[in-house]
XYZ file of C-alpha atoms in Angstrom:
573
model
C 2.362 -12.580 13.851
C 1.074 -16.090 13.676
C 3.559 -17.650 11.269
C 5.133 -19.713 14.047
C 2.050 -21.835 14.560
C 2.742 -25.533 14.250
C 1.761 -29.029 15.216
C 2.794 -28.330 18.823
C -0.236 -27.338 20.876
C -0.352 -23.560 21.108
C -3.179 -21.559 22.676
C -5.240 -19.587 20.216
C -4.385 -16.329 21.919
C -0.658 -16.904 21.691
C 0.696 -15.637 18.392
C 4.369 -16.321 17.924
C 6.338 -17.832 20.771
C 9.996 -18.037 21.454
C 12.586 -18.336 24.195
C 11.060 -20.042 27.256
C 14.517 -20.292 28.738
C 13.301 -20.726 32.289
C 9.721 -22.157 32.365
C 8.437 -21.050 35.731
C 5.902 -23.853 36.159
C 4.307 -26.740 34.343
C 1.831 -25.886 31.582
C -1.791 -25.920 32.589
C -4.693 -26.176 30.212
C -6.588 -23.409 31.952
C -3.595 -21.185 32.647
C -4.577 -18.356 30.362
C -8.211 -18.363 31.440
C -7.175 -18.452 35.066
C -4.861 -15.522 34.540
C -7.581 -13.611 32.751
C -10.115 -14.216 35.534
C -7.646 -13.403 38.306
C -6.510 -10.195 36.653
C -9.776 -9.091 35.112
C -9.927 -6.091 37.351
C -6.495 -4.963 36.350
C -7.771 -3.675 33.023
C -9.332 -0.679 34.650
C -7.306 -0.288 37.820
C -4.009 -1.572 39.061
C -4.940 -1.248 42.724
C -4.451 -4.311 44.808
C -1.883 -5.961 42.537
C 1.076 -5.765 44.899
C 2.604 -9.187 45.220
C 0.163 -10.756 42.732
C 1.682 -13.512 40.624
C -0.550 -14.469 37.664
C -0.656 -18.009 36.338
C 1.715 -17.625 33.435
C 1.184 -19.327 30.095
C 4.170 -21.542 29.420
C 3.282 -23.703 26.407
C 6.467 -24.591 24.565
C 6.460 -23.781 20.865
C 8.865 -24.728 18.062
C 10.023 -21.137 17.896
C 10.978 -21.251 21.545
C 12.994 -24.401 21.011
C 14.637 -22.810 17.969
C 15.644 -19.718 19.891
C 16.987 -21.742 22.799
C 19.152 -23.724 20.380
C 20.196 -20.506 18.642
C 21.203 -18.914 21.932
C 23.130 -22.007 23.020
C 24.868 -22.278 19.651
C 26.017 -18.668 19.450
C 26.978 -18.694 23.127
C 29.254 -21.713 22.436
C 30.684 -20.102 19.289
C 31.416 -16.837 21.136
C 33.018 -18.668 24.051
C 35.163 -20.672 21.630
C 36.141 -17.479 19.788
C 37.229 -15.885 23.080
C 39.200 -19.014 23.918
C 40.793 -19.027 20.474
C 41.906 -15.415 20.786
C 43.151 -15.944 24.326
C 45.153 -18.998 23.207
C 46.578 -17.123 20.248
C 47.724 -14.273 22.481
C 49.418 -16.685 24.868
C 51.290 -18.784 22.352
C 54.261 -18.023 20.122
C 53.241 -16.129 16.965
C 53.025 -18.232 13.840
C 53.671 -17.181 10.275
C 49.931 -16.785 9.747
C 49.692 -14.443 12.793
C 52.603 -12.397 11.474
C 50.788 -11.994 8.169
C 47.683 -10.708 9.914
C 49.654 -8.511 12.326
C 49.603 -8.476 16.135
C 46.210 -8.379 17.762
C 47.167 -5.630 20.143
C 48.015 -3.316 17.236
C 45.073 -4.313 15.032
C 42.151 -5.453 17.167
C 39.481 -7.462 15.415
C 36.604 -5.409 14.139
C 33.310 -6.473 12.689
C 33.988 -6.971 8.996
C 31.525 -8.054 6.263
C 30.843 -11.695 6.909
C 31.447 -12.633 3.278
C 35.088 -11.493 3.346
C 37.743 -13.155 5.458
C 40.386 -11.321 7.450
C 43.152 -12.662 5.200
C 41.398 -11.267 2.130
C 40.987 -7.880 3.765
C 44.657 -7.897 4.762
C 45.744 -8.652 1.208
C 43.434 -5.985 -0.181
C 44.894 -3.386 2.151
C 48.404 -3.977 0.757
C 48.247 -4.759 -2.938
C 44.928 -6.292 -3.800
C 43.551 -4.751 -6.966
C 43.526 -8.177 -8.575
C 42.174 -9.998 -5.536
C 38.521 -11.058 -5.764
C 36.909 -11.729 -2.369
C 35.264 -15.091 -1.833
C 31.601 -14.175 -1.584
C 30.274 -17.734 -1.829
C 28.244 -19.286 0.967
C 31.065 -21.629 1.835
C 33.448 -18.705 2.173
C 31.137 -16.587 4.327
C 32.137 -15.819 7.884
C 28.986 -17.492 9.253
C 29.696 -20.833 7.640
C 33.375 -20.670 8.549
C 32.418 -19.973 12.169
C 30.196 -23.066 12.170
C 33.169 -25.026 10.820
C 35.226 -23.626 13.759
C 37.650 -21.760 11.474
C 39.922 -19.959 13.991
C 40.464 -16.908 11.823
C 36.751 -16.543 11.151
C 35.957 -16.915 14.870
C 38.408 -14.135 15.808
C 37.211 -11.977 12.936
C 33.522 -12.354 13.838
C 33.912 -12.323 17.617
C 32.214 -8.903 18.035
C 29.308 -10.121 15.937
C 28.963 -13.280 17.976
C 29.122 -11.253 21.132
C 26.379 -8.935 19.879
C 24.094 -11.921 19.199
C 24.735 -13.294 22.688
C 24.004 -9.877 24.264
C 20.763 -9.604 22.275
C 19.626 -13.053 23.372
C 20.602 -12.309 26.948
C 18.415 -9.206 26.938
C 15.529 -11.295 25.656
C 16.268 -13.796 28.412
C 15.955 -10.996 31.009
C 12.660 -9.897 29.466
C 11.410 -13.458 29.732
C 12.512 -13.845 33.352
C 10.764 -10.569 34.296
C 7.557 -11.185 32.408
C 7.068 -14.934 32.240
C 8.396 -16.318 35.490
C 7.631 -15.884 39.196
C 11.179 -15.011 40.188
C 10.320 -11.336 40.669
C 7.039 -10.119 42.259
C 4.710 -7.556 40.727
C 3.439 -4.377 42.352
C 0.673 -1.887 41.666
C 1.068 1.525 40.116
C 0.928 4.560 42.350
C 0.498 7.980 40.793
C 1.950 11.090 42.356
C 2.024 14.282 40.341
C 4.708 15.723 42.594
C 7.005 12.678 42.193
C 6.566 12.562 38.444
C 7.169 16.307 38.079
C 10.190 16.175 40.406
C 11.812 13.332 38.471
C 11.420 15.099 35.158
C 12.549 18.467 36.522
C 15.566 16.912 38.215
C 16.583 15.050 35.042
C 16.165 18.248 32.999
C 18.373 20.235 35.387
C 21.027 17.520 35.275
C 20.856 17.529 31.487
C 21.105 21.330 31.353
C 24.126 21.635 33.652
C 26.014 18.578 32.402
C 25.111 18.032 28.723
C 24.323 21.440 27.210
C 26.356 21.374 23.973
C 26.683 23.431 20.865
C 25.051 21.976 17.762
C 27.184 21.371 14.723
C 24.816 23.443 12.561
C 22.610 26.210 14.010
C 19.790 25.449 11.629
C 16.023 25.275 12.125
C 15.189 21.849 13.483
C 18.716 20.524 13.174
C 19.409 16.895 14.004
C 20.575 17.506 17.577
C 17.469 19.532 18.277
C 15.040 16.917 16.972
C 16.843 14.203 18.917
C 16.567 16.299 22.080
C 12.896 16.826 21.332
C 12.304 13.083 21.010
C 14.325 12.473 24.158
C 12.388 14.662 26.608
C 9.070 13.511 25.137
C 10.182 9.894 25.613
C 11.018 10.505 29.269
C 7.511 11.866 29.918
C 6.009 9.033 27.888
C 7.820 6.424 30.010
C 6.870 8.182 33.282
C 3.271 8.341 32.101
C 3.217 4.579 31.729
C 5.111 3.889 34.939
C 2.938 6.000 37.165
C -0.239 5.577 35.095
C -0.673 9.375 35.010
C -4.114 9.415 33.400
C -4.377 13.199 33.562
C -1.478 13.328 31.038
C -3.381 11.328 28.433
C -3.982 14.234 26.052
C -0.355 15.373 26.351
C 0.852 11.891 25.500
C -1.291 11.896 22.412
C 0.432 15.102 21.347
C 3.859 13.585 22.009
C 3.095 10.542 19.872
C 1.846 12.886 17.127
C 5.165 14.680 17.449
C 7.041 11.446 16.727
C 4.875 10.757 13.704
C 5.296 14.352 12.579
C 9.059 13.914 12.677
C 8.705 10.730 10.653
C 7.142 12.773 7.853
C 9.555 15.673 8.320
C 12.770 13.645 8.503
C 12.041 11.220 5.685
C 10.723 13.923 3.370
C 13.807 16.061 4.009
C 16.134 13.195 3.144
C 14.358 12.059 -0.013
C 13.685 15.552 -1.254
C 17.300 16.674 -0.827
C 19.125 13.533 -1.929
C 16.741 11.801 -4.284
C 18.089 8.547 -2.828
C 15.322 5.946 -3.118
C 17.647 2.964 -2.968
C 15.810 -0.130 -1.885
C 18.745 -1.193 0.287
C 18.427 1.897 2.397
C 14.671 1.426 2.678
C 15.271 -2.105 3.922
C 17.745 -0.769 6.401
C 15.097 1.590 7.777
C 12.567 -1.214 8.046
C 15.196 -3.321 9.811
C 15.947 -0.524 12.259
C 12.282 -0.009 13.051
C 11.336 -3.640 13.492
C 14.178 -5.948 14.285
C 13.970 -5.614 18.097
C 10.159 -5.618 18.263
C 9.959 -8.755 16.139
C 12.452 -10.575 18.370
C 10.569 -9.502 21.500
C 7.190 -10.509 20.052
C 8.510 -13.922 19.148
C 10.294 -14.333 22.474
C 7.337 -13.464 24.658
C 4.435 -14.639 22.483
C 3.140 -11.096 22.078
C 1.326 -9.531 19.181
C 3.039 -6.947 17.014
C 0.257 -4.485 17.874
C 1.074 -4.622 21.583
C 3.950 -2.301 20.669
C 1.732 -0.142 18.449
C 4.334 2.616 18.001
C 6.413 0.297 15.784
C 3.749 -0.616 13.199
C 2.610 3.023 13.131
C 6.068 4.391 12.338
C 6.615 1.572 9.866
C 3.402 2.341 7.991
C 3.935 6.086 7.795
C 7.565 5.651 6.772
C 6.416 3.424 3.925
C 3.814 6.018 2.930
C 6.380 8.840 2.805
C 8.694 6.600 0.755
C 5.893 5.774 -1.650
C 4.690 9.378 -1.915
C 8.084 10.682 -2.992
C 9.449 7.585 -4.693
C 6.579 7.222 -7.142
C 7.107 9.714 -9.908
C 10.177 11.109 -8.147
C 11.058 13.204 -11.201
C 8.165 15.559 -10.219
C 9.617 16.184 -6.732
C 11.554 19.212 -7.906
C 8.476 21.074 -9.083
C 6.088 22.998 -6.863
C 3.067 21.600 -8.721
C 4.391 18.060 -8.352
C 4.891 18.348 -4.585
C 1.555 20.023 -4.136
C -0.236 17.289 -6.030
C 1.570 14.620 -4.013
C 0.658 16.224 -0.690
C -2.981 16.592 -1.723
C -2.892 13.002 -2.944
C -1.665 11.880 0.468
C -4.578 13.713 2.104
C -7.024 12.052 -0.271
C -5.559 8.606 0.337
C -5.728 9.068 4.124
C -9.315 10.313 3.936
C -10.447 7.338 1.876
C -8.522 4.738 3.843
C -9.301 5.990 7.362
C -12.273 8.311 7.380
C -14.298 5.757 5.396
C -14.032 2.941 7.948
C -15.233 0.062 5.705
C -12.372 0.819 3.323
C -9.880 0.563 6.159
C -11.233 -2.835 7.179
C -11.286 -4.059 3.606
C -7.598 -3.122 3.164
C -6.357 -4.494 6.497
C -8.482 -7.579 6.975
C -6.021 -9.773 5.059
C -3.333 -8.580 7.444
C -5.178 -9.360 10.649
C -2.469 -11.938 11.375
C 0.004 -9.036 11.605
C -1.875 -6.065 13.075
C -4.736 -7.825 14.823
C -4.846 -7.527 18.569
C -7.107 -8.497 21.451
C -6.248 -7.905 25.089
C -6.780 -11.271 26.867
C -8.042 -9.373 29.919
C -10.596 -7.553 27.780
C -11.291 -9.842 24.794
C -12.543 -7.976 21.703
C -14.003 -9.759 18.700
C -12.869 -6.921 16.475
C -9.164 -7.679 16.149
C -8.520 -4.629 13.969
C -10.068 -2.119 16.386
C -6.778 -1.373 18.135
C -4.908 -0.852 14.866
C -7.657 1.421 13.484
C -7.821 3.439 16.670
C -4.047 3.927 17.060
C -3.263 4.646 13.417
C -6.254 6.922 12.883
C -5.256 9.276 15.695
C -2.183 10.448 13.759
C -3.253 9.781 10.215
C -2.808 13.381 8.991
C 0.049 14.773 11.075
C 2.787 13.069 9.067
C 1.572 14.966 5.973
C 1.941 18.215 7.880
C 5.484 17.120 8.723
C 6.159 16.646 4.998
C 4.687 20.059 4.247
C 6.853 21.677 6.915
C 9.946 19.943 5.493
C 9.099 21.292 2.039
C 8.689 24.827 3.462
C 11.730 24.470 5.735
C 14.145 26.563 3.575
C 11.661 29.434 3.490
C 11.054 29.328 7.237
C 14.788 29.258 7.904
C 15.414 32.170 5.553
C 12.715 34.142 7.376
C 14.418 33.505 10.711
C 17.755 34.589 9.318
C 16.258 37.813 7.978
C 14.847 38.569 11.426
C 18.307 37.937 12.934
C 19.827 40.579 10.686
C 17.456 43.385 11.700
C 18.597 46.117 14.069
C 18.283 45.124 17.699
C 15.156 47.194 18.338
C 13.275 45.861 15.309
C 14.519 42.358 15.967
C 13.266 42.347 19.562
C 9.912 43.826 18.510
C 9.344 41.229 15.838
C 10.307 38.348 18.125
C 8.078 39.692 20.885
C 5.152 39.915 18.452
C 5.727 36.377 17.214
C 5.987 34.995 20.754
C 2.813 36.837 21.789
C 0.853 35.459 18.821
C 2.252 31.976 19.416
C 1.340 31.985 23.111
C -2.129 33.302 22.299
C -2.719 30.495 19.804
C -1.382 27.940 22.322
C -3.708 29.216 25.059
C -6.640 29.022 22.656
C -5.791 25.466 21.686
C -5.232 24.509 25.308
C -8.578 25.897 26.448
C -10.808 24.683 23.615
C -9.054 21.441 22.591
C -6.605 20.130 25.136
C -8.935 20.347 28.143
C -11.594 18.243 26.443
C -12.417 14.905 28.040
C -10.510 11.897 26.700
C -13.014 10.604 24.153
C -13.956 14.015 22.888
C -10.323 14.956 22.563
C -9.600 11.796 20.577
C -12.164 12.909 17.980
C -10.468 16.289 17.616
C -6.846 15.118 17.841
C -6.304 13.987 14.211
C -7.214 17.439 12.923
C -5.560 19.622 15.607
C -2.381 17.801 16.748
C -0.291 19.841 14.286
C -1.107 23.066 16.172
C 0.949 22.507 19.385
C 3.703 20.899 17.338
C 4.036 23.929 15.077
C 3.890 26.334 18.000
C 6.599 24.408 19.842
C 8.877 24.528 16.769
C 8.382 28.297 16.519
C 9.221 28.914 20.201
C 12.148 26.484 20.253
C 13.840 28.206 17.290
C 13.075 31.822 18.029
C 16.699 32.967 18.565
C 20.047 31.819 17.148
C 21.216 30.789 20.649
C 18.188 28.505 21.018
C 18.960 26.940 17.653
C 22.621 26.603 18.426
C 22.434 24.574 21.683
C 20.798 21.341 22.716
C 20.785 18.936 25.686
C 22.846 15.987 24.600
C 21.454 13.767 27.397
C 18.010 14.033 25.953
C 19.565 13.792 22.505
C 21.064 10.422 23.438
C 17.686 9.197 24.694
C 16.112 10.514 21.501
C 18.325 8.169 19.451
C 16.914 5.064 21.138
C 13.254 5.912 21.647
C 12.031 2.682 20.069
C 14.312 0.586 22.258
C 13.337 2.331 25.473
C 9.666 2.122 24.496
C 9.810 -1.618 23.854
C 11.986 -2.462 26.847
C 9.806 -0.546 29.309
C 7.198 -3.290 28.997
C 9.608 -5.802 30.444
C 12.048 -3.860 32.664
C 9.935 -1.209 34.379
C 6.552 -2.786 33.843
C 5.186 -6.295 33.475
C 2.377 -7.772 31.418
C 2.212 -11.197 33.093
C 0.561 -13.003 30.189
C 1.034 -13.032 26.418
C -0.483 -9.974 24.768
C -1.352 -8.470 28.142
C -1.115 -4.747 28.708
C 1.651 -3.651 31.137
C -0.613 -2.980 34.081
C 1.831 -4.027 36.779
C 5.217 -2.844 38.011
C 8.383 -4.825 38.417
C 9.361 -4.807 42.110
C 12.660 -5.734 43.775
C 11.715 -4.640 47.283
C 8.527 -4.297 49.235
C 5.640 -2.749 47.305
C 5.504 -0.191 50.127
C 8.835 1.232 48.878
C 7.816 2.556 45.427
C 10.719 4.960 44.993
C 13.325 2.286 45.783
C 11.627 -0.065 43.314
C 11.611 2.729 40.753
C 15.348 3.329 41.284
C 16.170 -0.405 41.063
C 14.138 -1.021 37.902
C 15.509 2.178 36.322
C 19.052 1.021 37.066
C 18.310 -2.330 35.371
C 16.898 -0.466 32.383
C 19.897 1.838 32.091
C 22.343 -1.076 32.466
C 20.964 -2.998 29.505
C 20.783 0.052 27.203
C 24.521 -0.107 26.326
C 24.049 -3.723 25.306
C 21.128 -2.738 23.110
C 23.210 0.004 21.547
C 25.983 -2.484 20.852
C 23.527 -4.785 19.147
C 22.029 -1.940 17.114
C 25.445 -0.691 16.006
C 26.258 -4.169 14.681
C 23.003 -4.719 12.829
C 23.075 -1.874 10.344
C 22.435 -3.896 7.213
C 26.032 -3.644 6.040
C 26.934 -7.278 5.800
C 27.976 -7.451 9.440
C 24.504 -8.067 10.928
C 24.504 -9.912 14.221
C 20.756 -10.176 14.234
C 20.880 -11.311 10.586
C 22.753 -14.379 11.747
C 20.329 -14.943 14.605
C 17.325 -14.659 12.273
C 18.931 -16.946 9.686
C 19.733 -19.609 12.282
C 16.308 -19.197 13.852
C 14.566 -19.871 10.540
C 16.736 -22.907 9.854
C 16.198 -24.407 13.272
C 12.490 -23.631 13.180
C 12.166 -25.438 9.845
C 14.054 -28.375 11.346
C 11.777 -28.542 14.404
C 8.676 -28.197 12.211
C 9.649 -31.137 10.019
């Protein structure tokens, strides 16, 4: 992500930069090298980092200036919109207010920015002949810039969402690029990690166990719950640096990629909806936050490798079913497409020179080198991360295709007499547990590097076994833990924000090897509680931003990106 390079002096290791709202110290020519030398040992061990404050890179870039101006501009517009609404509530209603109706009875909602509130009001009464003003001059954004009172009130939730998004980025910057909060070292305790997860699971079970809307195999609530508890373990793995969980984390990530293939295939196969607008909405949902964070903190896209991985495999599922979609309804057509996906993956990943030939032109996007461990091969990280799960998304597609047959088989078992039903389920559970024990003994217990070589070809095994056990009985299919389901809906947001709320990188593109501390480093549990509280507090704001950026004409981040580009072009000139 190097498209923000400009005439302003930017270190070679800093990709895109944005939002130095509170520069912690004056720029130094040797800041990055000093930070690298001081923290060189952190790459392999986080011991001894308590209280360490690295020399932070603070070179100002045009993108940072643009974002600061964007933040200030939207903050002023939002404040003026609040003042306008407050003034309107306090004064005597005018004829225009009477036409729109009282605010307390019809609170302003986020409407498409190309249609004014008056137009919507007229349409709701008798507006078949009314044509909305969709010109640029009539858009809500332009009217807000012109301080149109009606537009400001109409778009107030959108303006608020932009301000909340920028404020979250500001907090990330304060945590990771200033010396206001000290850093601590990671301390691993298996008992503490296990206790936290067990306690959260018990709380979820006794407070959020709810009945699913549809008791189907791998229904939506169940998959969200699955993503949620895996995400909790994934975050705890990073926070405590639980190296013994490495192989399990690889399986969890494979599970996410598997669900990418399963979910997208299910949608496209059932609906046949390959609309480009929906595809763009998916890309927006996967990348809008990570792009803003990358720009704000001068980090590479590949630092948050989960996002490019999901983006790539989502595109591949879309291409696999979208090309020649008329053949999706035939068994031969689907079989050929799945085999074609296997062939494409084999050529593009198992033949390494082909992978490098394809991705070398995109090194600016997926290239990465840890400044604490510089690597001349900028594509190594992308090759390593994407190759680990290169096949499992195809298995997810296959499972989605076979889903009706599997569900029909479960329903047939449910209709057997109780004795036969229990016998069949017991046999299935016994076989499943035997296969799991075999995989665990011969694959999972392998050392890290040996396991990595086996993982692309075996990760589907524990995933399939988990799906079988989780859906064995109707009761298990009918209930889910909504707390984990809620976390499963925001896995990307919690994954990205953990780098800058629980953890800290200290320098651009640095790995999160340090912990954010509010108290003495000798009080790890209190620091964990405080940083977790901060993380939980900003999640509602993230959800508000996400709900207002769903590519439906009411995009808060659309406005931010548009203004950012305009201001960046102005600064560049």
